[in-house]
């Protein structure tokens, strides 16, 4: 009997301490719509600010491992965000518009649920609404990614410890007659906080928390609305709050999405894209600082769900010696007060005059980059498909 107990104890210690090659702390960054040129544009702009023609690096492009990821969905060569996020979370290709369900509409298990069952705390963070496609694929199952209220109602069942983002779309349901989102989530076990101050108060006693921007209080978020009130917490601040809340005692998985890279690219708004990529990189920097303190136990992956806009640096007419005039674009951007007040035609003209090419107002089928560092990062080098990501993340 005693022998058996010792054996059991050894087994428990072994399984408890050794997660093999799986990192204790996992960060998955998704730059929504962030293709190679979006990354190059941000770096080119950094160099321009330094008076150079190139050579500046974002935090994540300095990571030691890199690769490429194909993004096509079950029914289209060009994916939508919900099908791409479903590939990330379940390893299964599905139809554009589907969320966490297979092409026949059957719910799929998310790897985040598996990680939670094996003792990981889970944090889902985004710069756009928490019930938008990418974050939603980590906790919801729906045939219609735009049925926001039905998606919100699935959030509590996840039991994930931390959510943060720019509020919720369809705050009172599509018909505006449903119980408001704050009350619904609080009734179902979550402390909902608006702004940093409420978060500091509520995090002392809450075991599950949802952090929204102060400006989102009791309001519905619209699609593709980019808000930049100065008082808002940026993505790096949301991530910092998540790391603080989850702590480093237990293992955790954090997904952190730069959602407005895609929104700016849908508008072909070059400087908003640059700004969004730089703010996304600032959040990656926070994870990198965490990595430096927990080098042997941390994995950071930075990738995208698809490319948006068909962005190129160098427009047709300027081929040979493209004139990329960041100064001109920056001036227009500042004149607008960093809000897109330009109509499509004048925006297009501005891009063309400054050597920036866009082929579409939608997504493209281009492969996306993957950058990684830390424990297990070598699994993310080379060329693979977006459906390979969960197995790579869960590998022990
Ligand atoms: Zn999009």
Short mmCIF file of C-alpha atoms and ligand atoms in Angstrom, two decimals:
data_model
loop_
_atom_site.label_atom_id
_atom_site.label_comp_id
_atom_site.label_asym_id
_atom_site.label_seq_id
_atom_site.Cartn_x
_atom_site.Cartn_y
_atom_site.Cartn_z
CA UNK A 1 0.00 0.00 0.00
CA UNK A 2 2.77 2.38 1.05
CA UNK A 3 4.69 1.47 -2.06
CA UNK A 4 1.67 2.23 -4.22
CA UNK A 5 1.24 5.61 -2.56
CA UNK A 6 4.88 6.52 -3.23
CA UNK A 7 4.47 5.41 -6.82
CA UNK A 8 1.34 7.51 -7.20
CA UNK A 9 3.07 10.49 -5.63
CA UNK A 10 6.01 10.14 -8.03
CA UNK A 11 3.58 9.91 -10.95
CA UNK A 12 1.73 13.03 -9.81
CA UNK A 13 4.99 14.92 -9.34
CA UNK A 14 6.14 13.82 -12.76
CA UNK A 15 2.96 14.82 -14.58
CA UNK A 16 2.63 17.98 -12.51
CA UNK A 17 6.17 19.24 -13.00
CA UNK A 18 6.96 18.05 -16.44
CA UNK A 19 4.94 19.47 -19.25
CA UNK A 20 7.69 18.29 -21.61
CA UNK A 21 8.23 20.88 -24.26
CA UNK A 22 4.98 22.74 -23.62
CA UNK A 23 5.65 26.18 -22.20
CA UNK A 24 4.12 27.15 -18.86
CA UNK A 25 3.27 30.59 -20.21
CA UNK A 26 1.99 30.89 -23.77
CA UNK A 27 1.26 34.13 -25.65
CA UNK A 28 -0.45 33.99 -29.04
CA UNK A 29 -0.54 37.39 -30.76
CA UNK A 30 -2.83 37.76 -33.76
CA UNK A 31 -2.40 40.87 -35.88
CA UNK A 32 -5.75 40.77 -37.66
CA UNK A 33 -5.13 41.35 -41.38
CA UNK A 34 -1.38 41.82 -40.83
CA UNK A 35 0.46 40.68 -43.93
CA UNK A 36 4.17 41.02 -44.63
CA UNK A 37 3.78 44.50 -46.13
CA UNK A 38 1.89 45.79 -43.07
CA UNK A 39 4.93 44.77 -41.02
CA UNK A 40 7.34 46.28 -43.58
CA UNK A 41 5.31 49.51 -43.69
CA UNK A 42 5.57 49.93 -39.91
CA UNK A 43 9.32 49.27 -39.97
CA UNK A 44 9.81 51.57 -42.95
CA UNK A 45 7.98 54.32 -41.08
CA UNK A 46 10.20 53.81 -38.00
CA UNK A 47 13.27 54.21 -40.21
CA UNK A 48 11.80 57.31 -41.86
CA UNK A 49 11.38 58.83 -38.38
CA UNK A 50 15.08 58.18 -37.80
CA UNK A 51 16.00 59.78 -41.12
CA UNK A 52 17.03 56.43 -42.63
CA UNK A 53 15.83 54.38 -45.61
CA UNK A 54 15.50 51.17 -43.58
CA UNK A 55 16.99 48.91 -40.94
CA UNK A 56 14.61 49.50 -38.03
CA UNK A 57 13.00 46.52 -36.34
CA UNK A 58 9.79 45.88 -34.48
CA UNK A 59 10.09 43.76 -31.33
CA UNK A 60 8.58 40.68 -32.94
CA UNK A 61 10.56 40.73 -36.20
CA UNK A 62 13.66 40.37 -34.01
CA UNK A 63 12.43 36.98 -32.71
CA UNK A 64 14.77 34.09 -33.58
CA UNK A 65 12.27 31.79 -35.35
CA UNK A 66 10.08 32.70 -38.29
CA UNK A 67 7.81 31.00 -40.77
CA UNK A 68 4.80 31.39 -43.02
CA UNK A 69 1.23 30.29 -42.65
CA UNK A 70 -1.41 29.59 -45.30
CA UNK A 71 -4.86 30.94 -44.48
CA UNK A 72 -7.47 29.63 -46.99
CA UNK A 73 -10.80 28.50 -45.52
CA UNK A 74 -12.97 25.43 -46.23
CA UNK A 75 -14.99 27.16 -48.93
CA UNK A 76 -12.87 30.14 -50.06
CA UNK A 77 -9.27 30.75 -51.05
CA UNK A 78 -9.65 34.00 -49.17
CA UNK A 79 -10.65 33.49 -45.57
CA UNK A 80 -12.78 35.57 -43.25
CA UNK A 81 -11.68 36.25 -39.68
CA UNK A 82 -14.06 33.75 -38.07
CA UNK A 83 -13.00 30.82 -40.28
CA UNK A 84 -9.32 31.70 -39.76
CA UNK A 85 -9.74 31.98 -35.99
CA UNK A 86 -11.64 28.66 -35.98
CA UNK A 87 -8.64 27.08 -37.73
CA UNK A 88 -6.39 28.49 -34.99
CA UNK A 89 -8.60 27.34 -32.14
CA UNK A 90 -9.78 23.94 -33.39
CA UNK A 91 -7.40 22.83 -36.17
CA UNK A 92 -10.34 22.49 -38.57
CA UNK A 93 -11.11 24.42 -41.75
CA UNK A 94 -14.62 25.79 -41.86
CA UNK A 95 -16.84 28.02 -43.98
CA UNK A 96 -16.38 31.79 -43.99
CA UNK A 97 -18.68 33.28 -41.38
CA UNK A 98 -18.73 30.14 -39.19
CA UNK A 99 -17.33 30.37 -35.71
CA UNK A 100 -16.05 27.31 -33.79
CA UNK A 101 -18.19 24.98 -35.92
CA UNK A 102 -17.23 22.57 -38.70
CA UNK A 103 -18.54 23.00 -42.29
CA UNK A 104 -21.65 20.97 -41.35
CA UNK A 105 -22.36 23.27 -38.42
CA UNK A 106 -21.28 20.91 -35.67
CA UNK A 107 -19.53 22.57 -32.69
CA UNK A 108 -15.78 21.92 -32.44
CA UNK A 109 -13.71 21.81 -29.26
CA UNK A 110 -11.37 24.77 -28.79
CA UNK A 111 -7.81 24.05 -27.67
CA UNK A 112 -8.25 26.74 -25.03
CA UNK A 113 -10.84 24.50 -23.33
CA UNK A 114 -8.31 21.64 -23.36
CA UNK A 115 -5.63 23.88 -21.91
CA UNK A 116 -8.03 25.04 -19.21
CA UNK A 117 -8.82 21.42 -18.32
CA UNK A 118 -5.11 20.75 -17.93
CA UNK A 119 -4.73 23.58 -15.41
CA UNK A 120 -3.94 26.63 -17.54
CA UNK A 121 -5.58 29.96 -16.78
CA UNK A 122 -6.89 31.64 -19.94
CA UNK A 123 -6.83 35.30 -21.00
CA UNK A 124 -8.50 36.60 -24.18
CA UNK A 125 -7.53 40.15 -25.12
CA UNK A 126 -8.37 42.32 -28.12
CA UNK A 127 -8.33 45.94 -29.21
CA UNK A 128 -11.81 45.50 -30.77
CA UNK A 129 -15.10 44.25 -29.20
CA UNK A 130 -14.78 41.01 -27.19
CA UNK A 131 -17.56 39.33 -29.20
CA UNK A 132 -15.88 40.07 -32.55
CA UNK A 133 -14.84 37.05 -34.68
CA UNK A 134 -11.23 36.49 -33.60
CA UNK A 135 -11.66 36.62 -29.80
CA UNK A 136 -15.07 34.89 -30.07
CA UNK A 137 -13.56 31.80 -31.76
CA UNK A 138 -11.72 31.10 -28.51
CA UNK A 139 -14.95 30.60 -26.53
CA UNK A 140 -18.03 30.49 -28.82
CA UNK A 141 -19.69 28.31 -31.46
CA UNK A 142 -22.06 29.87 -33.97
CA UNK A 143 -22.93 29.60 -37.63
CA UNK A 144 -23.18 33.36 -37.83
CA UNK A 145 -20.22 35.38 -36.54
CA UNK A 146 -22.41 38.50 -36.63
CA UNK A 147 -24.95 37.17 -34.13
CA UNK A 148 -23.11 39.08 -31.42
CA UNK A 149 -25.54 38.79 -28.54
CA UNK A 150 -25.83 35.01 -28.95
CA UNK A 151 -22.01 34.91 -28.92
CA UNK A 152 -21.83 37.05 -25.75
CA UNK A 153 -24.21 34.65 -24.03
CA UNK A 154 -21.73 31.81 -24.63
CA UNK A 155 -18.86 33.59 -22.90
CA UNK A 156 -19.61 32.60 -19.27
CA UNK A 157 -19.64 28.85 -20.06
CA UNK A 158 -15.96 29.09 -21.02
CA UNK A 159 -15.00 29.85 -17.43
CA UNK A 160 -11.92 31.66 -18.77
CA UNK A 161 -10.43 33.89 -16.11
CA UNK A 162 -9.71 37.09 -18.04
CA UNK A 163 -11.24 38.93 -20.98
CA UNK A 164 -10.36 42.44 -22.16
CA UNK A 165 -11.28 44.56 -25.15
CA UNK A 166 -13.28 47.39 -26.59
CA UNK A 167 -16.64 46.44 -25.07
CA UNK A 168 -19.31 44.36 -26.83
CA UNK A 169 -21.33 44.73 -30.03
CA UNK A 170 -25.15 44.42 -29.72
CA UNK A 171 -25.05 45.41 -26.05
CA UNK A 172 -28.82 44.85 -25.63
CA UNK A 173 -29.23 42.31 -28.43
CA UNK A 174 -30.04 43.09 -32.05
CA UNK A 175 -33.63 44.03 -31.11
CA UNK A 176 -32.28 46.18 -28.23
CA UNK A 177 -34.74 44.45 -25.88
CA UNK A 178 -32.45 41.92 -24.22
CA UNK A 179 -30.84 42.12 -20.80
CA UNK A 180 -27.83 44.41 -21.17
CA UNK A 181 -24.45 42.72 -21.61
CA UNK A 182 -22.96 43.98 -18.32
CA UNK A 183 -25.83 42.62 -16.24
CA UNK A 184 -25.92 39.37 -18.18
CA UNK A 185 -22.21 38.70 -17.64
CA UNK A 186 -22.29 39.76 -13.98
CA UNK A 187 -25.29 37.48 -13.33
CA UNK A 188 -23.26 34.67 -14.81
CA UNK A 189 -20.20 34.94 -12.62
CA UNK A 190 -18.01 37.67 -14.12
CA UNK A 191 -16.90 40.96 -12.61
CA UNK A 192 -17.24 43.49 -15.44
CA UNK A 193 -15.01 46.56 -15.18
CA UNK A 194 -14.98 49.73 -17.24
CA UNK A 195 -11.59 51.44 -17.07
CA UNK A 196 -8.39 50.90 -15.12
CA UNK A 197 -9.76 52.24 -11.82
CA UNK A 198 -12.66 49.78 -11.64
CA UNK A 199 -10.28 46.99 -12.61
CA UNK A 200 -7.90 47.83 -9.74
CA UNK A 201 -10.82 47.68 -7.29
CA UNK A 202 -12.56 44.56 -8.59
CA UNK A 203 -9.45 42.46 -9.27
CA UNK A 204 -8.89 42.21 -5.51
CA UNK A 205 -11.87 39.90 -5.03
CA UNK A 206 -12.94 38.64 -8.48
CA UNK A 207 -11.79 35.26 -9.77
CA UNK A 208 -13.11 35.92 -13.30
CA UNK A 209 -12.99 39.37 -14.80
CA UNK A 210 -13.89 41.28 -17.98
CA UNK A 211 -12.08 44.56 -18.59
CA UNK A 212 -13.54 47.09 -21.05
CA UNK A 213 -12.66 50.65 -21.93
CA UNK A 214 -14.17 53.38 -19.76
CA UNK A 215 -15.81 54.86 -22.90
CA UNK A 216 -17.65 51.57 -23.59
CA UNK A 217 -19.81 51.72 -20.47
CA UNK A 218 -23.40 50.69 -21.22
CA UNK A 219 -22.98 51.14 -24.93
CA UNK A 220 -22.91 49.03 -28.02
CA UNK A 221 -19.84 48.93 -30.20
CA UNK A 222 -20.21 49.20 -33.95
CA UNK A 223 -18.35 47.20 -36.53
CA UNK A 224 -15.23 48.81 -37.90
CA UNK A 225 -15.47 51.78 -35.61
CA UNK A 226 -12.01 52.85 -34.55
CA UNK A 227 -12.11 54.84 -31.34
CA UNK A 228 -9.10 56.51 -29.87
CA UNK A 229 -10.11 58.56 -26.87
CA UNK A 230 -6.94 59.53 -25.07
CA UNK A 231 -8.19 58.05 -21.78
CA UNK A 232 -8.59 54.60 -23.28
CA UNK A 233 -6.25 51.80 -22.29
CA UNK A 234 -4.20 50.67 -25.26
CA UNK A 235 -3.56 47.02 -26.13
CA UNK A 236 -0.30 46.90 -24.12
CA UNK A 237 -2.16 48.23 -21.07
CA UNK A 238 -4.86 45.56 -21.47
CA UNK A 239 -2.18 42.88 -21.76
CA UNK A 240 -0.34 44.18 -18.70
CA UNK A 241 -3.62 44.01 -16.75
CA UNK A 242 -4.13 40.42 -17.94
CA UNK A 243 -0.64 39.33 -16.87
CA UNK A 244 -1.19 41.02 -13.50
CA UNK A 245 -4.56 39.33 -12.99
CA UNK A 246 -3.52 35.82 -14.07
CA UNK A 247 -0.23 35.93 -12.13
CA UNK A 248 2.73 33.62 -12.72
CA UNK A 249 1.99 30.93 -10.14
CA UNK A 250 -0.19 28.78 -12.42
CA UNK A 251 0.40 28.24 -16.14
CA UNK A 252 -1.47 30.54 -18.49
CA UNK A 253 -2.40 31.02 -22.13
CA UNK A 254 -3.05 34.53 -23.42
CA UNK A 255 -4.41 35.42 -26.87
CA UNK A 256 -3.86 39.07 -27.70
CA UNK A 257 -5.35 40.49 -30.90
CA UNK A 258 -4.52 43.73 -32.69
CA UNK A 259 -7.94 43.92 -34.34
CA UNK A 260 -7.84 47.38 -35.83
CA UNK A 261 -4.93 46.56 -38.16
CA UNK A 262 -7.61 44.81 -40.24
CA UNK A 263 -10.14 47.61 -39.83
CA UNK A 264 -7.66 50.26 -41.03
CA UNK A 265 -6.58 48.03 -43.92
CA UNK A 266 -10.22 47.58 -45.01
CA UNK A 267 -10.22 51.37 -45.44
CA UNK A 268 -6.82 51.25 -47.21
CA UNK A 269 -5.77 53.77 -44.58
CA UNK A 270 -2.00 53.41 -44.59
CA UNK A 271 -1.05 55.53 -41.58
CA UNK A 272 -3.78 53.97 -39.42
CA UNK A 273 -2.33 50.57 -40.36
CA UNK A 274 1.17 51.72 -39.39
CA UNK A 275 -0.16 53.13 -36.13
CA UNK A 276 -2.09 49.91 -35.35
CA UNK A 277 0.95 47.69 -36.08
CA UNK A 278 3.16 49.86 -33.85
CA UNK A 279 0.62 49.66 -31.00
CA UNK A 280 0.36 45.89 -31.53
CA UNK A 281 4.15 45.68 -31.30
CA UNK A 282 4.07 47.67 -28.07
CA UNK A 283 1.87 44.92 -26.59
CA UNK A 284 4.29 42.25 -27.88
CA UNK A 285 7.03 44.19 -26.06
CA UNK A 286 5.14 43.61 -22.75
CA UNK A 287 5.09 39.86 -23.37
CA UNK A 288 8.77 39.99 -24.33
CA UNK A 289 9.57 41.67 -21.00
CA UNK A 290 7.69 38.81 -19.28
CA UNK A 291 9.68 36.31 -21.38
CA UNK A 292 12.98 37.85 -20.24
CA UNK A 293 11.98 37.09 -16.64
CA UNK A 294 10.73 33.53 -17.41
CA UNK A 295 12.89 32.56 -20.39
CA UNK A 296 12.80 28.78 -19.96
CA UNK A 297 9.03 28.60 -19.49
CA UNK A 298 7.60 31.12 -21.96
CA UNK A 299 6.56 30.87 -25.61
CA UNK A 300 5.52 33.88 -27.70
CA UNK A 301 4.01 33.49 -31.17
CA UNK A 302 3.10 36.46 -33.36
CA UNK A 303 1.10 35.86 -36.52
CA UNK A 304 -1.97 36.98 -38.48
CA UNK A 305 -5.26 35.41 -39.49
CA UNK A 306 -5.03 36.68 -43.09
CA UNK A 307 -3.78 39.64 -45.11
CA UNK A 308 -6.12 42.59 -45.66
CA UNK A 309 -6.03 45.09 -48.50
CA UNK A 310 -3.34 43.64 -50.78
CA UNK A 311 -0.87 46.19 -49.48
CA UNK A 312 2.38 46.74 -51.35
CA UNK A 313 5.16 49.23 -50.81
CA UNK A 314 5.66 50.74 -54.24
CA UNK A 315 2.80 51.60 -56.54
CA UNK A 316 2.72 50.61 -60.23
CA UNK A 317 3.79 53.94 -61.70
CA UNK A 318 6.66 54.26 -59.26
CA UNK A 319 8.15 50.87 -60.09
CA UNK A 320 11.90 50.93 -60.19
CA UNK A 321 12.44 53.72 -57.77
CA UNK A 322 9.32 53.84 -55.61
CA UNK A 323 8.75 57.08 -53.83
CA UNK A 324 7.45 56.16 -50.39
CA UNK A 325 6.67 59.48 -48.86
CA UNK A 326 5.84 58.77 -45.23
CA UNK A 327 6.12 62.48 -44.48
CA UNK A 328 3.22 63.32 -46.79
CA UNK A 329 1.04 60.52 -45.45
CA UNK A 330 1.90 61.48 -41.89
CA UNK A 331 0.92 65.11 -42.51
CA UNK A 332 -2.50 64.12 -43.90
CA UNK A 333 -2.95 61.70 -41.02
CA UNK A 334 -2.23 64.37 -38.42
CA UNK A 335 -4.55 66.83 -40.19
CA UNK A 336 -7.36 64.32 -39.82
CA UNK A 337 -6.74 64.09 -36.10
CA UNK A 338 -5.92 60.42 -36.67
CA UNK A 339 -9.50 59.64 -37.66
CA UNK A 340 -10.48 58.51 -41.07
CA UNK A 341 -12.37 61.41 -42.53
CA UNK A 342 -11.04 60.87 -46.03
CA UNK A 343 -13.42 59.33 -48.53
CA UNK A 344 -12.25 56.29 -50.43
CA UNK A 345 -11.24 58.18 -53.58
CA UNK A 346 -9.12 60.82 -51.85
CA UNK A 347 -7.53 58.16 -49.67
CA UNK A 348 -6.70 56.14 -52.81
CA UNK A 349 -5.21 59.22 -54.48
CA UNK A 350 -3.10 59.97 -51.42
CA UNK A 351 -1.75 56.40 -51.37
CA UNK A 352 -0.98 56.47 -55.10
CA UNK A 353 0.81 59.81 -54.92
CA UNK A 354 2.97 58.49 -52.11
CA UNK A 355 3.86 55.14 -53.64
CA UNK A 356 1.62 52.91 -51.51
CA UNK A 357 -0.36 50.26 -53.42
CA UNK A 358 -3.58 48.59 -52.28
CA UNK A 359 -5.44 46.07 -54.44
CA UNK A 360 -8.70 45.61 -52.50
CA UNK A 361 -10.92 46.85 -49.68
CA UNK A 362 -11.26 43.24 -48.52
CA UNK A 363 -9.03 40.34 -47.46
CA UNK A 364 -6.55 38.55 -49.75
CA UNK A 365 -5.29 34.97 -49.99
CA UNK A 366 -1.65 35.87 -49.33
CA UNK A 367 0.29 33.83 -46.80
CA UNK A 368 1.06 35.53 -43.50
CA UNK A 369 4.24 35.67 -41.40
CA UNK A 370 4.79 33.86 -38.09
CA UNK A 371 7.44 35.00 -35.60
CA UNK A 372 8.24 33.12 -32.41
CA UNK A 373 10.56 32.99 -29.44
CA UNK A 374 10.94 30.80 -26.36
CA UNK A 375 10.13 27.26 -25.33
CA UNK A 376 8.88 25.29 -28.35
CA UNK A 377 9.35 28.20 -30.79
CA UNK A 378 11.19 25.92 -33.22
CA UNK A 379 7.86 24.20 -33.99
CA UNK A 380 6.68 27.42 -35.64
CA UNK A 381 9.40 27.78 -38.27
CA UNK A 382 9.03 26.95 -41.94
CA UNK A 383 5.83 26.78 -43.91
CA UNK A 384 2.63 25.38 -42.43
CA UNK A 385 -1.14 25.83 -42.44
CA UNK A 386 -3.26 27.75 -39.93
CA UNK A 387 -4.93 24.45 -38.90
CA UNK A 388 -1.50 23.18 -37.70
CA UNK A 389 -1.29 25.85 -35.01
CA UNK A 390 -3.30 24.21 -32.18
CA UNK A 391 -1.32 20.93 -32.39
CA UNK A 392 1.93 22.93 -32.34
CA UNK A 393 0.70 24.87 -29.30
CA UNK A 394 -0.49 21.80 -27.41
CA UNK A 395 2.54 19.60 -28.25
CA UNK A 396 4.36 18.35 -25.20
ZN1 LIG B 1 -11.35 41.89 -42.04
#
